[in-house]
mmCIF file of C-alpha atoms and ligand atoms in Angstrom:
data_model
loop_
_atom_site.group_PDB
_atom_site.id
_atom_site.type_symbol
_atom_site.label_atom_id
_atom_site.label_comp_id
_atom_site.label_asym_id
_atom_site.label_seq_id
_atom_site.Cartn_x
_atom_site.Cartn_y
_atom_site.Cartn_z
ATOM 1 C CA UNK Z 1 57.145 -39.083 -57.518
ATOM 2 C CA UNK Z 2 59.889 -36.604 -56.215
ATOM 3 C CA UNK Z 3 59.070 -33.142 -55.486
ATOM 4 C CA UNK Z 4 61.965 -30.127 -55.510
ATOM 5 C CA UNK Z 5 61.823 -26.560 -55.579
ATOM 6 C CA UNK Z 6 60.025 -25.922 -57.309
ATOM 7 C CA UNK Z 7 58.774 -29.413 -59.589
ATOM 8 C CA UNK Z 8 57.557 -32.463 -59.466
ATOM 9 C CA UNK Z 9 59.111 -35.384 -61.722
ATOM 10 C CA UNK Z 10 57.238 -38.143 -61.801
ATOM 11 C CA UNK Z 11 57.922 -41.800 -63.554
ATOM 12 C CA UNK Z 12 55.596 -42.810 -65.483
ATOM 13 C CA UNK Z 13 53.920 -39.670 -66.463
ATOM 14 C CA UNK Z 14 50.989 -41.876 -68.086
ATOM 15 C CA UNK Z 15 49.185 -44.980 -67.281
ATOM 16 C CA UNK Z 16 46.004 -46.428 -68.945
ATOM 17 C CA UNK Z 17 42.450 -46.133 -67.989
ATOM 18 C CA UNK Z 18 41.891 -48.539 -64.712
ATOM 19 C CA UNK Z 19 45.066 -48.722 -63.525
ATOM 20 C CA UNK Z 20 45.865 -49.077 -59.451
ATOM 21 C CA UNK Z 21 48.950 -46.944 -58.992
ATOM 22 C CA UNK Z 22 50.983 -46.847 -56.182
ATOM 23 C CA UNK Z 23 52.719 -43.196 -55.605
ATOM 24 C CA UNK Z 24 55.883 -43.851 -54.262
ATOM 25 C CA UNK Z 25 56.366 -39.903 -53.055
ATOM 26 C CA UNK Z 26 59.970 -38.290 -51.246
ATOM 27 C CA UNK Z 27 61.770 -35.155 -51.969
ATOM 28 C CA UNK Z 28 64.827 -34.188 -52.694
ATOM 29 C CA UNK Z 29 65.112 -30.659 -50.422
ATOM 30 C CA UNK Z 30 62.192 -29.319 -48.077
ATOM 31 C CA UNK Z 31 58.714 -30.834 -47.397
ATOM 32 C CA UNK Z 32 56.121 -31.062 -49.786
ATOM 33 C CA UNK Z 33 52.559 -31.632 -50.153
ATOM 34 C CA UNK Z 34 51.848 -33.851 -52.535
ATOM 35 C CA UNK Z 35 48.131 -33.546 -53.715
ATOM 36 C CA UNK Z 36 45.816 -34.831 -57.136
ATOM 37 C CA UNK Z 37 43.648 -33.385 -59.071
ATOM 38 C CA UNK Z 38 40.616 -35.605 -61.056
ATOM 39 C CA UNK Z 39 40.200 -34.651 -64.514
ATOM 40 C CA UNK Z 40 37.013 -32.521 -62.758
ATOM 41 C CA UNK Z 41 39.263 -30.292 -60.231
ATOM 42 C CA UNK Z 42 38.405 -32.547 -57.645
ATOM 43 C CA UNK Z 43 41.311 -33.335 -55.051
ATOM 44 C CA UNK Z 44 41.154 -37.362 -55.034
ATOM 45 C CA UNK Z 45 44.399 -37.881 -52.581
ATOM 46 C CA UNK Z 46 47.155 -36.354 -50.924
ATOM 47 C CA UNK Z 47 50.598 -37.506 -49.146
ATOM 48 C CA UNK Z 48 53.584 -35.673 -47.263
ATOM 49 C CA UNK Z 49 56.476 -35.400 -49.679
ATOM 50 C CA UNK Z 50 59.450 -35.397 -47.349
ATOM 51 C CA UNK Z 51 62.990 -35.996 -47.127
ATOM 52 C CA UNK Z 52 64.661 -39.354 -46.794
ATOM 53 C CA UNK Z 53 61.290 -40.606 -46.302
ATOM 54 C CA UNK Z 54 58.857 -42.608 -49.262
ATOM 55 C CA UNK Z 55 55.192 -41.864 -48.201
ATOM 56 C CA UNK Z 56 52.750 -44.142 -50.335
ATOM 57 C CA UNK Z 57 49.217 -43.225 -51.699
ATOM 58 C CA UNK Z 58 47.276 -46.055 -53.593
ATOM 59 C CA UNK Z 59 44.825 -45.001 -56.372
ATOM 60 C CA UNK Z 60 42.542 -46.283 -58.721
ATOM 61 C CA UNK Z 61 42.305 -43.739 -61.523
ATOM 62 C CA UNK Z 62 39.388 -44.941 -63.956
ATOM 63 C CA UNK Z 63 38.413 -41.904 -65.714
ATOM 64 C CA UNK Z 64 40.797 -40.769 -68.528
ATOM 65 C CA UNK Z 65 41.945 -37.284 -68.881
ATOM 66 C CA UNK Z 66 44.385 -35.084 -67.099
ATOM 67 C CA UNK Z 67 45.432 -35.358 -63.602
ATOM 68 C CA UNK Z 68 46.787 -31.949 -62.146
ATOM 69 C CA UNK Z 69 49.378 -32.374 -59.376
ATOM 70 C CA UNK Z 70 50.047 -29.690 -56.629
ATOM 71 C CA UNK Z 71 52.474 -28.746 -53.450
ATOM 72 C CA UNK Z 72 50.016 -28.598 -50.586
ATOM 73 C CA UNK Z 73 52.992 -27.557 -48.116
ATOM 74 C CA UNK Z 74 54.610 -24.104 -48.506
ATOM 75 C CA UNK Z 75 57.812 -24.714 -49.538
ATOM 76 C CA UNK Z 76 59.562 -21.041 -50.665
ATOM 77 C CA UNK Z 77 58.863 -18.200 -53.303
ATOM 78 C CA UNK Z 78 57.940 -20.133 -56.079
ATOM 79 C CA UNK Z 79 55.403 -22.908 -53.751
ATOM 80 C CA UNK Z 80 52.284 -21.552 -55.917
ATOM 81 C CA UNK Z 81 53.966 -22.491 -59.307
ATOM 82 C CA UNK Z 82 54.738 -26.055 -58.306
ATOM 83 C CA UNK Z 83 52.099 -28.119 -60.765
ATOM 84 C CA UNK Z 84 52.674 -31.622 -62.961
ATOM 85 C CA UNK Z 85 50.334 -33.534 -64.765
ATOM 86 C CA UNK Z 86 49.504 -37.068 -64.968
ATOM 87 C CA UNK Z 87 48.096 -38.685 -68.120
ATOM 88 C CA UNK Z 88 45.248 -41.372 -68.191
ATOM 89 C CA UNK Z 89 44.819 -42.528 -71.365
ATOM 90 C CA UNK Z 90 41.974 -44.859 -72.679
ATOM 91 C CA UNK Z 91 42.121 -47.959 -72.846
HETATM 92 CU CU1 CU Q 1 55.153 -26.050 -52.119
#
């Protein structure tokens, strides 16, 4: 998971139903917030996205749908537009 102005790229952008994922988060400019979104709109975790640094959040992500991504840190003009997605498919 590496967060920029004013993205996020993550690898793999989909995992299956169940899965415990590590986030391995950094960032390639300015600190970030990295926070995620349950398929409800509920905020299920959250991490520092920094610089030279890899900050780690462990999840279990059971319910499949569509898991929004957001900068929780204001990081410049464009902080409010800074969204991904992560797909949990069924199993
Ligand atoms: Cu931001």
């Amino acid at each position: 998971m590496t967060g920029g102005q004013f993205f996020w790229t993550l690898q793999p952008a989909r995992v299956p139903a169940g899965s415990r994922v590590r986030f391995d988060v950094t960032s390639i400019d300015v600190n970030h917030g990295f926070g995620l979104y349950d398929p409800h709109g509920h905020l299920i975790g959250s991490v520092q996205a920094m610089p030279g640094y890899h900050n780690q959040l462990d999840l279990t992500l059971d319910e499949p749908g569509v898991y929004l991504i957001r900068c929780f840190e204001f990081c410049g003009l464009s902080h409010s537009t800074m969204m991904s997605s992560l797909l949990v498919r069924r199993r």
